[in-house]
CSV table of C-alpha atoms and ligand atoms in Angstrom, one decimal:
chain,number,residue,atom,x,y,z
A,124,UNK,CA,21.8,-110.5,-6.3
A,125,UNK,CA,18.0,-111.0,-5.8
A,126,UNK,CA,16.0,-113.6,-4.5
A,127,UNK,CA,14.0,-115.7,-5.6
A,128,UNK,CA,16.6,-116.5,-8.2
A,129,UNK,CA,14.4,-117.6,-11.7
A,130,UNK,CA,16.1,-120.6,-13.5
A,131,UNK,CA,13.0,-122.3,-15.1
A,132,UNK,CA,13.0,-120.9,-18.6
A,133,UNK,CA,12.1,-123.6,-20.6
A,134,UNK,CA,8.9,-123.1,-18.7
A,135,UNK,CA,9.1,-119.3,-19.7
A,136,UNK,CA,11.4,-116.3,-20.1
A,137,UNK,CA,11.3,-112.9,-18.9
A,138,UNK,CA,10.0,-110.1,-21.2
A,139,UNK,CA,13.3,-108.7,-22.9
A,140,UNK,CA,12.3,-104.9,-22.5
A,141,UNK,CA,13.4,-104.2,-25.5
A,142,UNK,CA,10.7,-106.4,-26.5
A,143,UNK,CA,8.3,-104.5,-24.2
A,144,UNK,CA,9.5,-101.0,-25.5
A,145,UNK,CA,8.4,-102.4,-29.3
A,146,UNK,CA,5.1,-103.6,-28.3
A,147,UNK,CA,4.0,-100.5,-26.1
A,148,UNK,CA,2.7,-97.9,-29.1
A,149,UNK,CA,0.4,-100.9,-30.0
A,150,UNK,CA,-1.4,-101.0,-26.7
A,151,UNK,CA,-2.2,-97.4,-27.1
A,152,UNK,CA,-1.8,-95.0,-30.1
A,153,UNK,CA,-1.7,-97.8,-32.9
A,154,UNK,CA,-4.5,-99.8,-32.0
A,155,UNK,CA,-6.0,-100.4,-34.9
A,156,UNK,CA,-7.3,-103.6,-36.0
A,157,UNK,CA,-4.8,-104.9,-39.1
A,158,UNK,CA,-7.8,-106.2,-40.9
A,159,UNK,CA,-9.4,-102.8,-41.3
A,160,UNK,CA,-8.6,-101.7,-44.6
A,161,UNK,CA,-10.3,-98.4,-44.7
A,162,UNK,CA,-8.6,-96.3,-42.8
A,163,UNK,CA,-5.0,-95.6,-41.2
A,164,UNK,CA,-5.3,-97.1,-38.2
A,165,UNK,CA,-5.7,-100.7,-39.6
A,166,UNK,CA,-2.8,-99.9,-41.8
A,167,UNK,CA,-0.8,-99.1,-39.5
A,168,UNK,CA,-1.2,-102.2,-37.8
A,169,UNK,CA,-1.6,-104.4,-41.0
A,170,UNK,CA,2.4,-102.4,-41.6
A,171,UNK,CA,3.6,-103.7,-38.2
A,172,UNK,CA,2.1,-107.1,-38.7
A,173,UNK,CA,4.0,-107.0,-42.2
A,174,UNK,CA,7.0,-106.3,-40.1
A,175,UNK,CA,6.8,-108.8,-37.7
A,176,UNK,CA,6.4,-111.2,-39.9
A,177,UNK,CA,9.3,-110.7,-41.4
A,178,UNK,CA,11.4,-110.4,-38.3
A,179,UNK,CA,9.9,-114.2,-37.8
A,180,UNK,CA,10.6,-115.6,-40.8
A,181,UNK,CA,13.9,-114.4,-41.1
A,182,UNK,CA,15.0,-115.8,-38.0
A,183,UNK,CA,14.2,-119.7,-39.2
A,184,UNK,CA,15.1,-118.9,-43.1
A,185,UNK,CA,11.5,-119.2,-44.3
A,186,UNK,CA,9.6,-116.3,-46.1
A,187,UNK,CA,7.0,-114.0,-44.4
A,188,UNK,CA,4.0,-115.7,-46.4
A,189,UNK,CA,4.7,-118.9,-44.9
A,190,UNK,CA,4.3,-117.8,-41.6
A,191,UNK,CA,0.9,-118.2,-39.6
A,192,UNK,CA,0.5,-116.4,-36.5
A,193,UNK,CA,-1.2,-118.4,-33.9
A,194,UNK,CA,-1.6,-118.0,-29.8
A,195,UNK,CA,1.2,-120.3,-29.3
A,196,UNK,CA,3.3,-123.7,-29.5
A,197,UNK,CA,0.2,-125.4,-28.5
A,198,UNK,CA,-1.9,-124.1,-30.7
A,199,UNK,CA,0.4,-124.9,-33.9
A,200,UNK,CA,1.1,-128.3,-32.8
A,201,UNK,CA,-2.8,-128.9,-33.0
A,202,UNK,CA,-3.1,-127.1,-36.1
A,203,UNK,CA,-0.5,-128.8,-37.5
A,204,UNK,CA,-0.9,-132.8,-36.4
A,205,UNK,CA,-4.9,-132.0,-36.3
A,206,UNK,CA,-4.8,-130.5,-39.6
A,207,UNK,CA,-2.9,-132.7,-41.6
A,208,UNK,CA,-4.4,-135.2,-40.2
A,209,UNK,CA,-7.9,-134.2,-41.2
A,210,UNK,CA,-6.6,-133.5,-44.6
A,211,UNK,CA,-4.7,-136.1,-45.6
A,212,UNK,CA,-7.8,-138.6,-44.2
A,213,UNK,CA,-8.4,-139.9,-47.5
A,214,UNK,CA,-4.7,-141.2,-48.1
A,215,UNK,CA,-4.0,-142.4,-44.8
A,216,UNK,CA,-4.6,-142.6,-41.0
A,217,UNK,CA,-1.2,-143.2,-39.0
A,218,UNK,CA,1.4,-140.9,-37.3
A,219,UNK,CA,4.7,-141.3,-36.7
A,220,UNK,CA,5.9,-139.4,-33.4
A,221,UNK,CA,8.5,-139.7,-30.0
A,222,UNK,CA,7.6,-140.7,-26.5
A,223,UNK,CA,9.4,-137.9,-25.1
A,224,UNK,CA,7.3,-135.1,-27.0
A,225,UNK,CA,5.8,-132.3,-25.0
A,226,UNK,CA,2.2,-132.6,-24.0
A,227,UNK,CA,1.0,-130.3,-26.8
A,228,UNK,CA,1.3,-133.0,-29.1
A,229,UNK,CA,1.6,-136.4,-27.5
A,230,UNK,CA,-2.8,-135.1,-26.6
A,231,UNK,CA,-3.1,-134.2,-30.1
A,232,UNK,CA,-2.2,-138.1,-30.7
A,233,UNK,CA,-4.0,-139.4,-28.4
A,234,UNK,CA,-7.5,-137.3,-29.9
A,235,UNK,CA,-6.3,-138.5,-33.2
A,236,UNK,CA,-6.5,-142.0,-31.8
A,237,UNK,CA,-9.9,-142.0,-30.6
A,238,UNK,CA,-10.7,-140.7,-33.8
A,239,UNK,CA,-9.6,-143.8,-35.4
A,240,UNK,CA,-5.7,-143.0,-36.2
A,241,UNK,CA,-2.8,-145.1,-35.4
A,242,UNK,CA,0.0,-142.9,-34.1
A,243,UNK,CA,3.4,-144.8,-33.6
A,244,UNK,CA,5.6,-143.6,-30.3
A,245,UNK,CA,8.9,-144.6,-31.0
A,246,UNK,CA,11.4,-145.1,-28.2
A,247,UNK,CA,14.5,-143.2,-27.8
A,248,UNK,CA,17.6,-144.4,-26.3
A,249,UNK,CA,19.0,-143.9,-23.1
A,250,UNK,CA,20.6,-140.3,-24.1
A,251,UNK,CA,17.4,-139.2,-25.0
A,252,UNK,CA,17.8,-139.6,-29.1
A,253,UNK,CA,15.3,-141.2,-31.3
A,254,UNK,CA,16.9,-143.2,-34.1
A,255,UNK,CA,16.4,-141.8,-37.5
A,256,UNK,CA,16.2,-145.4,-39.1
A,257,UNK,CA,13.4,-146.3,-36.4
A,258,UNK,CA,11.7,-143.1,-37.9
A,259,UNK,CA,12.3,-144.5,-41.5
A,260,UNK,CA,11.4,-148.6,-40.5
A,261,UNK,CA,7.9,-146.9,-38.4
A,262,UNK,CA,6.8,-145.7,-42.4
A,263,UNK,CA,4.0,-147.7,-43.8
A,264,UNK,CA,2.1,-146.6,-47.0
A,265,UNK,CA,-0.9,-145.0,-44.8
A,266,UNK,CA,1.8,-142.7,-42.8
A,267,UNK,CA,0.4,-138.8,-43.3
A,268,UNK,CA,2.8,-137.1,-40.8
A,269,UNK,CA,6.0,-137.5,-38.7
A,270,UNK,CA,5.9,-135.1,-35.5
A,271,UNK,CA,9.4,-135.0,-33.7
A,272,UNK,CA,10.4,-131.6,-31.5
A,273,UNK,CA,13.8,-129.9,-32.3
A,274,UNK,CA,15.0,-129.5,-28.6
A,275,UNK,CA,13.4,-131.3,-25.5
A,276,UNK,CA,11.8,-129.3,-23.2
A,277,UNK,CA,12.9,-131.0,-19.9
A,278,UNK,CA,16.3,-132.5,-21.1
A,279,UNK,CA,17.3,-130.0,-23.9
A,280,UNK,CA,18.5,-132.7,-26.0
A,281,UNK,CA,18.6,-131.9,-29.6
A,282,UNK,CA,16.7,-134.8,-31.8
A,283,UNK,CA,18.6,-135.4,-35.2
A,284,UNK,CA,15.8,-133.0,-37.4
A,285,UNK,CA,18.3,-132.8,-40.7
A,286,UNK,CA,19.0,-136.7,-41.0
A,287,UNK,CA,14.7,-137.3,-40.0
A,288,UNK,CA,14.0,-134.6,-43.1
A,289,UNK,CA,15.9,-136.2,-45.7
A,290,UNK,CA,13.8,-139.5,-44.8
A,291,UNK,CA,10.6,-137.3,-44.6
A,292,UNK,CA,11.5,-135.5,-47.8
A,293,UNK,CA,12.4,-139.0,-49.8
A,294,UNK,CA,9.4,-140.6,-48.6
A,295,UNK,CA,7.0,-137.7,-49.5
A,296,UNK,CA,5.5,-137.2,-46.1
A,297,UNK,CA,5.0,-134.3,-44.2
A,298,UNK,CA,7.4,-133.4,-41.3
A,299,UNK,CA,6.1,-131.3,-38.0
A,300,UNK,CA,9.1,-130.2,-35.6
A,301,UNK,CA,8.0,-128.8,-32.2
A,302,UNK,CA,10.8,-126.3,-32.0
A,303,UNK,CA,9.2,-123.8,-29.3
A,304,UNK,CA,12.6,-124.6,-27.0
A,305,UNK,CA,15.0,-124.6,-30.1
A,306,UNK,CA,14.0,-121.3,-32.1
A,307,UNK,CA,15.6,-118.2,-30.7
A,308,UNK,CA,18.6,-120.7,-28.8
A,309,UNK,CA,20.1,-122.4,-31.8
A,310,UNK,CA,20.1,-121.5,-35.7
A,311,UNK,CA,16.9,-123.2,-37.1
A,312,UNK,CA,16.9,-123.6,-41.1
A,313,UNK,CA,13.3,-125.4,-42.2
A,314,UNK,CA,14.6,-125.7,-45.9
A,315,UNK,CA,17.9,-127.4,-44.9
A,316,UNK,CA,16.4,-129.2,-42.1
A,317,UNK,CA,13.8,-130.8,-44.1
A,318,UNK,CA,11.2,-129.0,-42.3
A,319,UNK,CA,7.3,-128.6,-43.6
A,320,UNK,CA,5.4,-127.3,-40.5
A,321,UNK,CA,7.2,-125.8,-37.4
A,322,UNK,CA,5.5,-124.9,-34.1
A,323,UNK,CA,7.6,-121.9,-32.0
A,324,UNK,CA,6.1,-119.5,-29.6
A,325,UNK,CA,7.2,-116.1,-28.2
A,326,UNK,CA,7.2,-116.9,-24.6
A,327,UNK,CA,9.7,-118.9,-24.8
A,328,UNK,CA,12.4,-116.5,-26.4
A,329,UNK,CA,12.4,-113.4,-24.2
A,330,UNK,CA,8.6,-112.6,-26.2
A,331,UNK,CA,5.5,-112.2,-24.4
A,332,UNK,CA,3.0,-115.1,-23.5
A,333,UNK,CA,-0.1,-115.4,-25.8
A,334,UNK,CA,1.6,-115.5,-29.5
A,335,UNK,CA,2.9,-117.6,-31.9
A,336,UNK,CA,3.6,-118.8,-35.0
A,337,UNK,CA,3.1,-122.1,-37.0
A,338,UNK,CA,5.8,-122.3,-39.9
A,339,UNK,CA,4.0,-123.9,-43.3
A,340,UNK,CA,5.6,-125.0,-46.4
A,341,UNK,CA,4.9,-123.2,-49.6
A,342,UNK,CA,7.8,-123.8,-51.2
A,343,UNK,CA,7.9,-126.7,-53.6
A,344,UNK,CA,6.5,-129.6,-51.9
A,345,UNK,CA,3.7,-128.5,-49.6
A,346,UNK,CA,1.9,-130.1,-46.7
A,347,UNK,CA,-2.0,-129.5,-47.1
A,348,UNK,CA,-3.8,-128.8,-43.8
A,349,UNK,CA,-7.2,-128.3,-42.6
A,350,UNK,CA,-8.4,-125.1,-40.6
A,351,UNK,CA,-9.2,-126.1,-37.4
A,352,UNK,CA,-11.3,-122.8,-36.3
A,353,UNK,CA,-13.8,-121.0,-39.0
A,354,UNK,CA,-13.8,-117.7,-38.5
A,355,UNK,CA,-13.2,-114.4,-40.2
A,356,UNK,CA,-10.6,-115.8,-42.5
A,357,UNK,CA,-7.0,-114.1,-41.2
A,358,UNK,CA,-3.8,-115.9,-41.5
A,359,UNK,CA,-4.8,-117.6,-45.4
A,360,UNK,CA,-8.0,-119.4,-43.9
A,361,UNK,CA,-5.8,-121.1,-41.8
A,362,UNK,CA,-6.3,-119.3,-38.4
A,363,UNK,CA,-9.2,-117.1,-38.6
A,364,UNK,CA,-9.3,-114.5,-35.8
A,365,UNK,CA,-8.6,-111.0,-34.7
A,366,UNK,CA,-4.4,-110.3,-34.8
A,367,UNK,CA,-2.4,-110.2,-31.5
A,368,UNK,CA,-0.9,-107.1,-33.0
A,369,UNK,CA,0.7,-106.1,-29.7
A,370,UNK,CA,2.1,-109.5,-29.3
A,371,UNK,CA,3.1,-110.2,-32.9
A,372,UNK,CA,5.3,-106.7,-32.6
A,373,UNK,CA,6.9,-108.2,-29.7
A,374,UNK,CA,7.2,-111.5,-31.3
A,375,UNK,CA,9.1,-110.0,-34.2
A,376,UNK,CA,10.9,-108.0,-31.8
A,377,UNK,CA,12.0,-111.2,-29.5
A,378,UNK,CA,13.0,-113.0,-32.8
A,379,UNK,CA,15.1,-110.1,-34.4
A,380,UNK,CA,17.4,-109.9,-31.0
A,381,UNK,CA,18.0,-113.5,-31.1
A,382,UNK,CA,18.8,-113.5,-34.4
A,383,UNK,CA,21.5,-111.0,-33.7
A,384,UNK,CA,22.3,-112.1,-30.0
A,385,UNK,CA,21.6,-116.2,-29.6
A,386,UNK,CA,25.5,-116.7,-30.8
A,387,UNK,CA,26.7,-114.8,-28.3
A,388,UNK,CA,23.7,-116.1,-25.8
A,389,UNK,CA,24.5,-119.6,-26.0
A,390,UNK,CA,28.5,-119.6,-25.7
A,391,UNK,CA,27.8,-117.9,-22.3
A,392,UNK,CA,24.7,-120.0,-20.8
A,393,UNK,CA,27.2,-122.9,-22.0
A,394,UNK,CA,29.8,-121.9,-19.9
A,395,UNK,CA,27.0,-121.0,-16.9
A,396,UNK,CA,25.9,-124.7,-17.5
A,397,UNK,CA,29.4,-125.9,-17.7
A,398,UNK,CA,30.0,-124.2,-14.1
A,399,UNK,CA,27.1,-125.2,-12.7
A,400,UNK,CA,27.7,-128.9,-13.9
A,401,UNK,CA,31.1,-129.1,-12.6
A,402,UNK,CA,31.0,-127.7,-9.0
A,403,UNK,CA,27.6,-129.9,-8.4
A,404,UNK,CA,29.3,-132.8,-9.7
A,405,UNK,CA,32.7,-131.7,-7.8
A,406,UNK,CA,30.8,-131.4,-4.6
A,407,UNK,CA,28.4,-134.7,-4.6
A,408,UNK,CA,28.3,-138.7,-5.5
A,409,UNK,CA,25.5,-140.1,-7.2
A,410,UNK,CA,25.0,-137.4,-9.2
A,411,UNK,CA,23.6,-138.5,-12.8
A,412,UNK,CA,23.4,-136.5,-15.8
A,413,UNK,CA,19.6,-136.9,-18.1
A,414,UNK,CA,20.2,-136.8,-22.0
A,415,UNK,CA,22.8,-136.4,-24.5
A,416,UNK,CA,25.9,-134.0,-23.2
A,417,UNK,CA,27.1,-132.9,-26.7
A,418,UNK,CA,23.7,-132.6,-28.6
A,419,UNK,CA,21.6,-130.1,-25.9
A,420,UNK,CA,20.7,-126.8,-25.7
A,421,UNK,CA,23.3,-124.8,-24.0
A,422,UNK,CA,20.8,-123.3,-21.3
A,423,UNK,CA,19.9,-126.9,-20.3
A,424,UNK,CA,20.7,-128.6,-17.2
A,425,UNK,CA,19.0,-132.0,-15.8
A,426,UNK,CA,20.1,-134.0,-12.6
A,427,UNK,CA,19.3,-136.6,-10.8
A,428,UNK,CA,20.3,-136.9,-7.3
A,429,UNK,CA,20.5,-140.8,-6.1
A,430,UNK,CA,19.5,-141.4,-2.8
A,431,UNK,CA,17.1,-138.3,-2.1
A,432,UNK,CA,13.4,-137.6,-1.9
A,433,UNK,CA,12.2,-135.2,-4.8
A,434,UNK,CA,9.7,-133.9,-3.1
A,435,UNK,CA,12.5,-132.7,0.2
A,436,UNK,CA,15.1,-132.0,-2.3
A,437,UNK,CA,12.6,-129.0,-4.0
A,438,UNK,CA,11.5,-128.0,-0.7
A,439,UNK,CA,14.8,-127.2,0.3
A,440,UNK,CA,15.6,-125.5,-2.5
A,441,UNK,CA,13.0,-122.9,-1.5
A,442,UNK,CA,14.2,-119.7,-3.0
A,443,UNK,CA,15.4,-121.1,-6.6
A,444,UNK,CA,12.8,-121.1,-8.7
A,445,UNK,CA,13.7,-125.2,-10.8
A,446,UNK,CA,11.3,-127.6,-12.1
A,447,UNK,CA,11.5,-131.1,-10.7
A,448,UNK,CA,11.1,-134.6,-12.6
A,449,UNK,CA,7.3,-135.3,-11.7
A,450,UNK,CA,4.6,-133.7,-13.7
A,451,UNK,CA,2.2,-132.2,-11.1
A,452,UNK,CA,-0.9,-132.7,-13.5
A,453,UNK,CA,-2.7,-134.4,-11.2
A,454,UNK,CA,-3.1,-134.8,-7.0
A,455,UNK,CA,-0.4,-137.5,-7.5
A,456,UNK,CA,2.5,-136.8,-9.2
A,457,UNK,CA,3.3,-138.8,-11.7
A,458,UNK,CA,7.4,-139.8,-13.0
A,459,UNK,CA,8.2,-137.4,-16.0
A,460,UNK,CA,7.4,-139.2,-19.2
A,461,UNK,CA,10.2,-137.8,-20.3
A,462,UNK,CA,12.7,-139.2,-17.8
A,463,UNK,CA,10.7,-142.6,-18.0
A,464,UNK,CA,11.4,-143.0,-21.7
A,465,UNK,CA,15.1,-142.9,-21.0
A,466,UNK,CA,14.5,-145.6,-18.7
A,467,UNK,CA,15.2,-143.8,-15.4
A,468,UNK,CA,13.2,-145.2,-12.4
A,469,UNK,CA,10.4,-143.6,-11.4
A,470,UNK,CA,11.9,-143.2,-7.8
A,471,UNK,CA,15.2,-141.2,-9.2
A,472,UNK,CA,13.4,-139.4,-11.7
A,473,UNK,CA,11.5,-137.9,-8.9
A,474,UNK,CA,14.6,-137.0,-7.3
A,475,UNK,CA,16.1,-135.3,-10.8
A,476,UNK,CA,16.0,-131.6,-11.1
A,477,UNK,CA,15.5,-129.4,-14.2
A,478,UNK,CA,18.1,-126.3,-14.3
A,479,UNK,CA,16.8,-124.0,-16.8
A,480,UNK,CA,19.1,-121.1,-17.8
A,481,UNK,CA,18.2,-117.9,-19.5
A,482,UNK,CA,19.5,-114.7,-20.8
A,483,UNK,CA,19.5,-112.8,-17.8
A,484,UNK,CA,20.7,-115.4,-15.1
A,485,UNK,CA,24.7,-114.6,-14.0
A,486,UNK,CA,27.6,-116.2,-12.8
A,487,UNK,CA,26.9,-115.0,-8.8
A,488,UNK,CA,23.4,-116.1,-9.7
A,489,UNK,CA,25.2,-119.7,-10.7
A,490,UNK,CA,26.9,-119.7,-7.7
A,491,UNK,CA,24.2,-119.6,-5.2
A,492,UNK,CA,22.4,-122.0,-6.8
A,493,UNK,CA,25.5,-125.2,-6.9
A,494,UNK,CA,26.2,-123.9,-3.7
A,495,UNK,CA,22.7,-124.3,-2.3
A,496,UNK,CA,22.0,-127.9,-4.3
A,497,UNK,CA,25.1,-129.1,-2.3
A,498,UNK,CA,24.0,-128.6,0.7
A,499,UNK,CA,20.6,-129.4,0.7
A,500,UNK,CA,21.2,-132.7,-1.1
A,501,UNK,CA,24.0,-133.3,1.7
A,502,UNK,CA,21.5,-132.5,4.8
A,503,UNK,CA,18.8,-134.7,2.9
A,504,UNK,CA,21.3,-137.7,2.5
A,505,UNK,CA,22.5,-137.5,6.4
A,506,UNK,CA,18.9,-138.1,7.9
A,507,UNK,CA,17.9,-140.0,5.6
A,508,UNK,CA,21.0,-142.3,6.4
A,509,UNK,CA,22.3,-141.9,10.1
B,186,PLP,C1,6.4,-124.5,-24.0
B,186,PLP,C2,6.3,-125.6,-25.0
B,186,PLP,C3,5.1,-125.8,-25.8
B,186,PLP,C4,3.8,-125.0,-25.5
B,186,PLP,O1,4.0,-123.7,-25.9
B,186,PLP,P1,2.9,-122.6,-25.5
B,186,PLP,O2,3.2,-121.4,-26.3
B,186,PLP,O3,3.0,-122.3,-24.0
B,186,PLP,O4,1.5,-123.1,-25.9
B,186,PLP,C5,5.1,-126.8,-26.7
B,186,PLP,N1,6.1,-127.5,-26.9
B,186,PLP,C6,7.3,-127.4,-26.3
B,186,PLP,C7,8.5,-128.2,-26.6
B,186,PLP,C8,7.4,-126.4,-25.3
B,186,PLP,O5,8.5,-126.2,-24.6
């Protein structure tokens, strides 16, 4: 076993290198541009675009040409809640979204604000679920877009997408999902999920940094959206700009192994979490659970350790690479949103720890890890109570 053990992959995953092995031609031989359409070497890229595109569609049950590639989750959340917004300016002006959405697109509502919007935040209860009848009662006849992510980035709890659809879909509005910690972990369907605009990214599923994709709807009912770069015209207007091809080959790539492997993935990071769970919980008191037990991603893990200092308990846990409950954005750190929303106190969710597992973490790995939470919490707790 090697240290520094990495368990932080909802922040990002390691390159598969299969994924690597895929994208390596397109550094070098085939590095043509897949706009050029006058000579081999942009169809050859233009070919392995095609391909990609495919491998990404197939994995969420859309087809290639709805598909937009973009530089990642962030990206598509703007393009999506920006875009809509922009377009749909004539019928309306207000926003339905969740206050435990990731950054991405809790800044887009903000802009969107400024710019004279009203975006609702609805609350979610204490296991980290938003109601889907305080999605349908937030509605009002200027509403242009619901935005509510698939799978929580710091709690992993899965938000009920399906039932929040059929509202979407009765009601005629758009629906965005933020699904860059969901696609690649758990089947994703847009069409039976109710989905018209998706945001995933590569980075996050074993696929390099720097590419994405933005699901849109051009099946039957379809959200209209404004282009929020000019530019050479790529993508159907809607993200103009040279093509990633290295990273859309690896993008495909990522998406084609989880396709065949996230079965298989989840029912063993779900027995890592299981073990992990248990012999912390086995070992220590006040040990709280953050979200929803039965609807989270298998790979997700968040604590909260009563009765320690955050800021110690990460110290301590110097050569296991974890993400803590305070969002460093500033000098200060502030109380994850996220945590705060469940109605954790800002004290504890310092103190809360966010386990991350991945494809390539194992049981010994596991081990090390409960064994060394255990006995830093325990030291911490002695002096800080003699
Ligand atoms: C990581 C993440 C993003 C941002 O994705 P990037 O590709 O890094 O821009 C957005 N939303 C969620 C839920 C994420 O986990």
């Amino acid at each position: 076993m090697k240290l520094p053990i990495y368990m932080d992959n909802h922040a990002t995953t390691k390159l598969d290198p299969r994924v690597l092995e895929a994208m390596l031609p397109y550094f070098t031989e085939t590095f043509g541009n897949a706009a050029s359409r006058n000579h081999v070497f942009g169809w050859q890229a233009e070919e392995a675009v095609a391909a990609a595109r495919q491998q990404v569609a197939g994995l969420i049950a859309a087809s290639p040409r709805e598909i937009v590639f973009t530089s990642g989750a962030t990206e598509s959340d703007n393009l999506a809640i920006k875009g809509v917004a922009e377009a749909s300016a004539e019928r309306g002006d207000h926003i339905v979204t969740c206050a435990t959405e990731h950054k991405a697109v809790l800044d887009c509502g903000k802009r969107l604000e400024k710019r004279g919007c009203r975006v609702s935040y609805l609350p979610v209860q204490p296991d980290g679920l938003v109601r889907p009848e305080a999605v349908r009662r937030a509605l009002t006849a200027k509403t242009v877009l619901v935005s509510i992510m698939y799978a929580n980035n710091e709690i992993g709890t899965l938000q009920p997408i399906s039932e929040i659809g059929r509202i979407t879909r009765e009601h005629k509005i758009p629906f965005h999902v933020d699904a860059a910690q969901a696609v690649g972990k758990i089947p994703v369907d847009v069409d039976g999920d109710g989905i018209d605009l998706m945001s995933f990214t590569a980075h996050k599923m074993y696929g390099p940094k720097g590419v994405g994709a933005l699901y849109v709807r051009r099946r039957g009912e379809r959200a209209r959206l404004s282009a929020q770069m000019d530019g050479g015209g790529h993508e159907r207007g809607l993200r103009p700009g040279t093509l990633n091809v290295p990273g859309i080959v690896g993008f495909g790539k990522a998406c084609a192994l989880c396709a065949e492997e996230m079965e298989a993935d989840a029912k063993r990071l779900a027995a890592l979490r299981g073990r992990l769970m248990g012999s912390i919980m086995q070992a220590l008191d006040g040990v709280s659970l953050n979200g929803s037990l039965e609807r989270r991603l298998a790979n997700n893990l968040n604590l909260s350790f009563a009765g320690v200092d955050g800021e110690s308990l990460l110290l301590g846990l110097d050569d296991i690479a974890v993400s803590s409950g305070s969002a460093c954005t500033t000098d200060t750190p502030e109380p994850s949103h996220v945590l705060r929303a469940l109605g954790i106190k800002s004290e504890l969710a310092h103190a809360s720890i966010r386990f991350g597992l991945g494809r390539f973490n194992t049981t010994e790995e596991v081990d090390y890890v409960s064994a060394k939470v255990v006995d830093v919490v325990n030291r911490l707790r002695k002096f800080a109570s003699p």
